[in-house]
Amino acid sequence: MWTALRGLLKVVGWLVLAATLTANLYLYYYPLLQPAACTWRADSTVRLLAFGDPQIRGSDASSSYRTKLDLYGNDHYLGHIYKTLIGALQPTHVAVMGDLVSSQWIPDDNFYERVQRYQKRIFRPELLPSGTDIINITGNHDIGYAGEVTPERVARYEHAFGQLNFIQYYGAEEKDKYRIVVLNSLVLDGPMGHDRFRQEAWHFLETVVARDQFTGPTILLTHVPLAKPEGLCSDGPYFTYYGEEYGRVLREQNHLTEQTSQRVLDLVFGPGNPHGGVILTGHDHEGCESTYYYKEGRWAVSAGNPAASNATYPGVHEITVRSMMGEFGGNGGLLSGWRYDNEWNFTFTLCRFGVQHIWWASKVLTGVSVGVAVPVLSLLYLGLL
Ligand SMILES: *[C@@H]1O[C@H](CO)[C@@H](O)[C@H](O)[C@H]1NC(C)=O
Ligand SMILES: *[C@@H]1O[C@H](CO)[C@@H](O)[C@H](O)[C@H]1NC(C)=O
Ligand SMILES: *[C@@H]1O[C@H](CO)[C@@H](O)[C@H](O)[C@H]1NC(C)=O
């Protein structure tokens, strides 16, 4: 009887160790299993790793132990994806596509507690290749939709995450130069109470972005996707406004308005996108790809990427980056850009880790192996049990 039980214990012990090894190999090497999705284009010089809407939540004194455990696990799950992809891919840029934290309505102490977790547990700057920084993009959960933006919300955002609108130039030689434009799209439409933020964003587009005489491609990074009809992406057109008593300011939007989208495309890319370029957005957690192409003096939009559209001009490819949250699969987005003669091309792939439970399972298995399976197997093989 005891002999049979010992045999069974050995089998179970070894199975637990094998499962632990498999789970940990997956955890640290999952990009190798998806070579097409989790590697850059071979000759790319732009290697931008984009994370969609992490939207980290918070807890307070009244939260249950379960809620706190979930948050702890989620932080480490997101941090694991970030760390693994940074290590495997060595990007030239990292961007988080807005909705960095969840909820524009939280008080300052909760906001800064989340900022701490963002920096220390998830998007740890010390893991980046040297010369690389994390580009943070404003989301509605960070500073609010236009009608909710206040100087206080903006000030704490800037303090924690940097500027709302900025432009950066890269590339050593003239012909290799490209620029990254970060745009606070939440305030472009309004109406809003603190109109100066809307004016600032438009001023930035009109005077900094449109007038710098730049002839290389642009990578536009912004949270709210451009206007598109129902059915192209998961989110359709949608706008709501606060009531009369609040001055009918903008309460929520899925896309920028048609007029704003036309203007942004003209100012950032120029009619017809003569220098090439690409747009990355967030907001729609499902993710999506569309192409804006120039036709009879206006921009029109079609589904999918430029290769699939009929346009004479290449058009501007807009990639709405699928969220990195567990329920959407723990994604990292890889934007590769490369130049050939005077033409630039960009391609995008999604590298998927899987749901949070995979992370939890590997940690629980490791705990069981170290705490139970290894000691029991040792005793069995030493003949002490
Ligand atoms: C983005 O936010 C993180 C976290 O606070 C910070 O470490 C990083 O420097 C910010 N990036 C920029 C460009 O300001
Ligand atoms: C391209 O144009 C042809 C002819 O007008 C049309 O049948 C086809 O559906 C178009 N394809 C796309 C992807 O728009
Ligand atoms: C860029 O992409 C287009 C469309 O997919 C393709 O026809 C062209 O050959 C590509 N150019 C380079 C340099 O790879």
PDB file of N, CA, C and O in Angstrom, residues 200-238:
ATOM      1  N   GLU A 200      -4.058  75.563 -27.072  1.00  0.00           N
ATOM      2  CA  GLU A 200      -2.650  75.118 -27.050  1.00  0.00           C
ATOM      3  C   GLU A 200      -2.402  73.978 -28.025  1.00  0.00           C
ATOM      4  O   GLU A 200      -1.403  73.972 -28.747  1.00  0.00           O
ATOM      5  N   ALA A 201      -3.322  73.007 -28.038  1.00  0.00           N
ATOM      6  CA  ALA A 201      -3.134  71.839 -28.917  1.00  0.00           C
ATOM      7  C   ALA A 201      -3.186  72.267 -30.388  1.00  0.00           C
ATOM      8  O   ALA A 201      -2.379  71.827 -31.201  1.00  0.00           O
ATOM      9  N   TRP A 202      -4.123  73.149 -30.718  1.00  0.00           N
ATOM     10  CA  TRP A 202      -4.216  73.612 -32.113  1.00  0.00           C
ATOM     11  C   TRP A 202      -3.029  74.485 -32.494  1.00  0.00           C
ATOM     12  O   TRP A 202      -2.521  74.401 -33.608  1.00  0.00           O
ATOM     13  N   HIS A 203      -2.581  75.281 -31.552  1.00  0.00           N
ATOM     14  CA  HIS A 203      -1.402  76.109 -31.801  1.00  0.00           C
ATOM     15  C   HIS A 203      -0.190  75.209 -32.102  1.00  0.00           C
ATOM     16  O   HIS A 203       0.577  75.464 -33.030  1.00  0.00           O
ATOM     17  N   PHE A 204      -0.063  74.162 -31.310  1.00  0.00           N
ATOM     18  CA  PHE A 204       1.026  73.199 -31.507  1.00  0.00           C
ATOM     19  C   PHE A 204       0.946  72.599 -32.917  1.00  0.00           C
ATOM     20  O   PHE A 204       1.939  72.541 -33.648  1.00  0.00           O
ATOM     21  N   LEU A 205      -0.252  72.188 -33.331  1.00  0.00           N
ATOM     22  CA  LEU A 205      -0.405  71.585 -34.669  1.00  0.00           C
ATOM     23  C   LEU A 205      -0.103  72.593 -35.772  1.00  0.00           C
ATOM     24  O   LEU A 205       0.594  72.283 -36.737  1.00  0.00           O
ATOM     25  N   GLU A 206      -0.650  73.799 -35.607  1.00  0.00           N
ATOM     26  CA  GLU A 206      -0.548  74.778 -36.703  1.00  0.00           C
ATOM     27  C   GLU A 206       0.838  75.395 -36.811  1.00  0.00           C
ATOM     28  O   GLU A 206       1.320  75.631 -37.911  1.00  0.00           O
ATOM     29  N   THR A 207       1.458  75.663 -35.685  1.00  0.00           N
ATOM     30  CA  THR A 207       2.731  76.377 -35.783  1.00  0.00           C
ATOM     31  C   THR A 207       3.948  75.479 -35.624  1.00  0.00           C
ATOM     32  O   THR A 207       4.946  75.692 -36.279  1.00  0.00           O
ATOM     33  N   VAL A 208       3.877  74.452 -34.796  1.00  0.00           N
ATOM     34  CA  VAL A 208       5.067  73.610 -34.601  1.00  0.00           C
ATOM     35  C   VAL A 208       5.102  72.476 -35.629  1.00  0.00           C
ATOM     36  O   VAL A 208       6.084  72.279 -36.331  1.00  0.00           O
ATOM     37  N   VAL A 209       4.004  71.742 -35.726  1.00  0.00           N
ATOM     38  CA  VAL A 209       3.996  70.535 -36.551  1.00  0.00           C
ATOM     39  C   VAL A 209       3.915  70.862 -38.044  1.00  0.00           C
ATOM     40  O   VAL A 209       4.645  70.309 -38.856  1.00  0.00           O
ATOM     41  N   ALA A 210       3.038  71.779 -38.390  1.00  0.00           N
ATOM     42  CA  ALA A 210       2.796  72.037 -39.820  1.00  0.00           C
ATOM     43  C   ALA A 210       3.851  72.941 -40.439  1.00  0.00           C
ATOM     44  O   ALA A 210       4.014  72.976 -41.638  1.00  0.00           O
ATOM     45  N   ARG A 211       4.610  73.688 -39.624  1.00  0.00           N
ATOM     46  CA  ARG A 211       5.509  74.685 -40.203  1.00  0.00           C
ATOM     47  C   ARG A 211       6.980  74.397 -40.013  1.00  0.00           C
ATOM     48  O   ARG A 211       7.801  75.281 -40.126  1.00  0.00           O
ATOM     49  N   ASP A 212       7.317  73.158 -39.700  1.00  0.00           N
ATOM     50  CA  ASP A 212       8.746  72.918 -39.447  1.00  0.00           C
ATOM     51  C   ASP A 212       9.503  72.526 -40.716  1.00  0.00           C
ATOM     52  O   ASP A 212      10.671  72.154 -40.625  1.00  0.00           O
ATOM     53  N   GLN A 213       8.846  72.573 -41.874  1.00  0.00           N
ATOM     54  CA  GLN A 213       9.517  72.306 -43.168  1.00  0.00           C
ATOM     55  C   GLN A 213      10.102  70.906 -43.211  1.00  0.00           C
ATOM     56  O   GLN A 213      11.064  70.657 -43.923  1.00  0.00           O
ATOM     57  N   PHE A 214       9.519  70.012 -42.459  1.00  0.00           N
ATOM     58  CA  PHE A 214      10.081  68.671 -42.367  1.00  0.00           C
ATOM     59  C   PHE A 214       9.641  67.851 -43.572  1.00  0.00           C
ATOM     60  O   PHE A 214       8.471  67.868 -43.952  1.00  0.00           O
ATOM     61  N   THR A 215      10.567  67.099 -44.165  1.00  0.00           N
ATOM     62  CA  THR A 215      10.216  66.339 -45.374  1.00  0.00           C
ATOM     63  C   THR A 215      10.389  64.827 -45.187  1.00  0.00           C
ATOM     64  O   THR A 215      10.394  64.065 -46.146  1.00  0.00           O
ATOM     65  N   GLY A 216      10.545  64.421 -43.936  1.00  0.00           N
ATOM     66  CA  GLY A 216      10.589  62.982 -43.641  1.00  0.00           C
ATOM     67  C   GLY A 216       9.223  62.518 -43.151  1.00  0.00           C
ATOM     68  O   GLY A 216       8.288  63.317 -43.060  1.00  0.00           O
ATOM     69  N   PRO A 217       9.105  61.236 -42.830  1.00  0.00           N
ATOM     70  CA  PRO A 217       7.819  60.715 -42.369  1.00  0.00           C
ATOM     71  C   PRO A 217       7.523  61.066 -40.914  1.00  0.00           C
ATOM     72  O   PRO A 217       8.437  61.352 -40.143  1.00  0.00           O
ATOM     73  N   THR A 218       6.236  61.040 -40.585  1.00  0.00           N
ATOM     74  CA  THR A 218       5.786  61.349 -39.228  1.00  0.00           C
ATOM     75  C   THR A 218       5.112  60.132 -38.624  1.00  0.00           C
ATOM     76  O   THR A 218       4.319  59.464 -39.290  1.00  0.00           O
ATOM     77  N   ILE A 219       5.432  59.870 -37.361  1.00  0.00           N
ATOM     78  CA  ILE A 219       4.676  58.882 -36.586  1.00  0.00           C
ATOM     79  C   ILE A 219       3.828  59.691 -35.605  1.00  0.00           C
ATOM     80  O   ILE A 219       4.368  60.343 -34.719  1.00  0.00           O
ATOM     81  N   LEU A 220       2.527  59.697 -35.823  1.00  0.00           N
ATOM     82  CA  LEU A 220       1.628  60.440 -34.944  1.00  0.00           C
ATOM     83  C   LEU A 220       1.105  59.502 -33.864  1.00  0.00           C
ATOM     84  O   LEU A 220       0.547  58.441 -34.169  1.00  0.00           O
ATOM     85  N   LEU A 221       1.300  59.899 -32.607  1.00  0.00           N
ATOM     86  CA  LEU A 221       0.826  59.096 -31.472  1.00  0.00           C
ATOM     87  C   LEU A 221      -0.222  59.900 -30.718  1.00  0.00           C
ATOM     88  O   LEU A 221       0.056  60.996 -30.234  1.00  0.00           O
ATOM     89  N   THR A 222      -1.431  59.366 -30.642  1.00  0.00           N
ATOM     90  CA  THR A 222      -2.504  60.095 -29.964  1.00  0.00           C
ATOM     91  C   THR A 222      -3.549  59.095 -29.503  1.00  0.00           C
ATOM     92  O   THR A 222      -3.591  57.963 -29.979  1.00  0.00           O
ATOM     93  N   HIS A 223      -4.358  59.490 -28.531  1.00  0.00           N
ATOM     94  CA  HIS A 223      -5.267  58.512 -27.917  1.00  0.00           C
ATOM     95  C   HIS A 223      -6.548  58.260 -28.728  1.00  0.00           C
ATOM     96  O   HIS A 223      -6.911  57.127 -28.977  1.00  0.00           O
ATOM     97  N   VAL A 224      -7.235  59.341 -29.123  1.00  0.00           N
ATOM     98  CA  VAL A 224      -8.568  59.186 -29.725  1.00  0.00           C
ATOM     99  C   VAL A 224      -8.428  58.924 -31.228  1.00  0.00           C
ATOM    100  O   VAL A 224      -7.791  59.694 -31.937  1.00  0.00           O
ATOM    101  N   PRO A 225      -9.017  57.841 -31.743  1.00  0.00           N
ATOM    102  CA  PRO A 225      -8.945  57.552 -33.180  1.00  0.00           C
ATOM    103  C   PRO A 225      -9.653  58.619 -34.025  1.00  0.00           C
ATOM    104  O   PRO A 225     -10.509  59.350 -33.526  1.00  0.00           O
ATOM    105  N   LEU A 226      -9.273  58.691 -35.293  1.00  0.00           N
ATOM    106  CA  LEU A 226      -9.881  59.663 -36.196  1.00  0.00           C
ATOM    107  C   LEU A 226     -11.273  59.198 -36.622  1.00  0.00           C
ATOM    108  O   LEU A 226     -11.627  58.024 -36.444  1.00  0.00           O
ATOM    109  N   ALA A 227     -12.038  60.153 -37.197  1.00  0.00           N
ATOM    110  CA  ALA A 227     -13.429  59.877 -37.574  1.00  0.00           C
ATOM    111  C   ALA A 227     -13.510  58.736 -38.573  1.00  0.00           C
ATOM    112  O   ALA A 227     -12.669  58.612 -39.469  1.00  0.00           O
ATOM    113  N   LYS A 228     -14.521  57.902 -38.382  1.00  0.00           N
ATOM    114  CA  LYS A 228     -14.761  56.805 -39.322  1.00  0.00           C
ATOM    115  C   LYS A 228     -16.200  56.353 -39.157  1.00  0.00           C
ATOM    116  O   LYS A 228     -16.772  56.489 -38.066  1.00  0.00           O
ATOM    117  N   PRO A 229     -16.800  55.835 -40.228  1.00  0.00           N
ATOM    118  CA  PRO A 229     -18.198  55.412 -40.094  1.00  0.00           C
ATOM    119  C   PRO A 229     -18.332  54.134 -39.258  1.00  0.00           C
ATOM    120  O   PRO A 229     -17.341  53.447 -38.992  1.00  0.00           O
ATOM    121  N   GLU A 230     -19.560  53.845 -38.865  1.00  0.00           N
ATOM    122  CA  GLU A 230     -19.911  52.623 -38.148  1.00  0.00           C
ATOM    123  C   GLU A 230     -19.401  51.406 -38.912  1.00  0.00           C
ATOM    124  O   GLU A 230     -19.419  51.395 -40.146  1.00  0.00           O
ATOM    125  N   GLY A 231     -18.903  50.424 -38.203  1.00  0.00           N
ATOM    126  CA  GLY A 231     -18.592  49.147 -38.856  1.00  0.00           C
ATOM    127  C   GLY A 231     -17.134  48.964 -39.243  1.00  0.00           C
ATOM    128  O   GLY A 231     -16.714  47.855 -39.519  1.00  0.00           O
ATOM    129  N   LEU A 232     -16.329  50.038 -39.268  1.00  0.00           N
ATOM    130  CA  LEU A 232     -14.921  49.857 -39.628  1.00  0.00           C
ATOM    131  C   LEU A 232     -14.136  49.290 -38.452  1.00  0.00           C
ATOM    132  O   LEU A 232     -13.206  48.520 -38.622  1.00  0.00           O
ATOM    133  N   CYS A 233     -14.474  49.772 -37.245  1.00  0.00           N
ATOM    134  CA  CYS A 233     -13.802  49.296 -36.032  1.00  0.00           C
ATOM    135  C   CYS A 233     -14.876  48.875 -35.039  1.00  0.00           C
ATOM    136  O   CYS A 233     -16.063  49.006 -35.317  1.00  0.00           O
ATOM    137  N   SER A 234     -14.432  48.401 -33.886  1.00  0.00           N
ATOM    138  CA  SER A 234     -15.408  48.001 -32.879  1.00  0.00           C
ATOM    139  C   SER A 234     -16.242  49.204 -32.420  1.00  0.00           C
ATOM    140  O   SER A 234     -17.465  49.150 -32.363  1.00  0.00           O
ATOM    141  N   ASP A 235     -15.591  50.324 -32.122  1.00  0.00           N
ATOM    142  CA  ASP A 235     -16.316  51.539 -31.718  1.00  0.00           C
ATOM    143  C   ASP A 235     -16.843  52.276 -32.942  1.00  0.00           C
ATOM    144  O   ASP A 235     -16.090  52.549 -33.875  1.00  0.00           O
ATOM    145  N   GLY A 236     -18.123  52.628 -32.912  1.00  0.00           N
ATOM    146  CA  GLY A 236     -18.695  53.460 -33.974  1.00  0.00           C
ATOM    147  C   GLY A 236     -18.664  54.918 -33.552  1.00  0.00           C
ATOM    148  O   GLY A 236     -18.200  55.247 -32.464  1.00  0.00           O
ATOM    149  N   PRO A 237     -19.168  55.824 -34.400  1.00  0.00           N
ATOM    150  CA  PRO A 237     -19.205  57.248 -34.038  1.00  0.00           C
ATOM    151  C   PRO A 237     -20.066  57.444 -32.786  1.00  0.00           C
ATOM    152  O   PRO A 237     -21.127  56.829 -32.683  1.00  0.00           O
ATOM    153  N   TYR A 238     -19.609  58.260 -31.853  1.00  0.00           N
ATOM    154  CA  TYR A 238     -20.367  58.472 -30.612  1.00  0.00           C
ATOM    155  C   TYR A 238     -19.882  59.728 -29.917  1.00  0.00           C
ATOM    156  O   TYR A 238     -18.680  59.874 -29.690  1.00  0.00           O
TER     157      TYR A 238
END
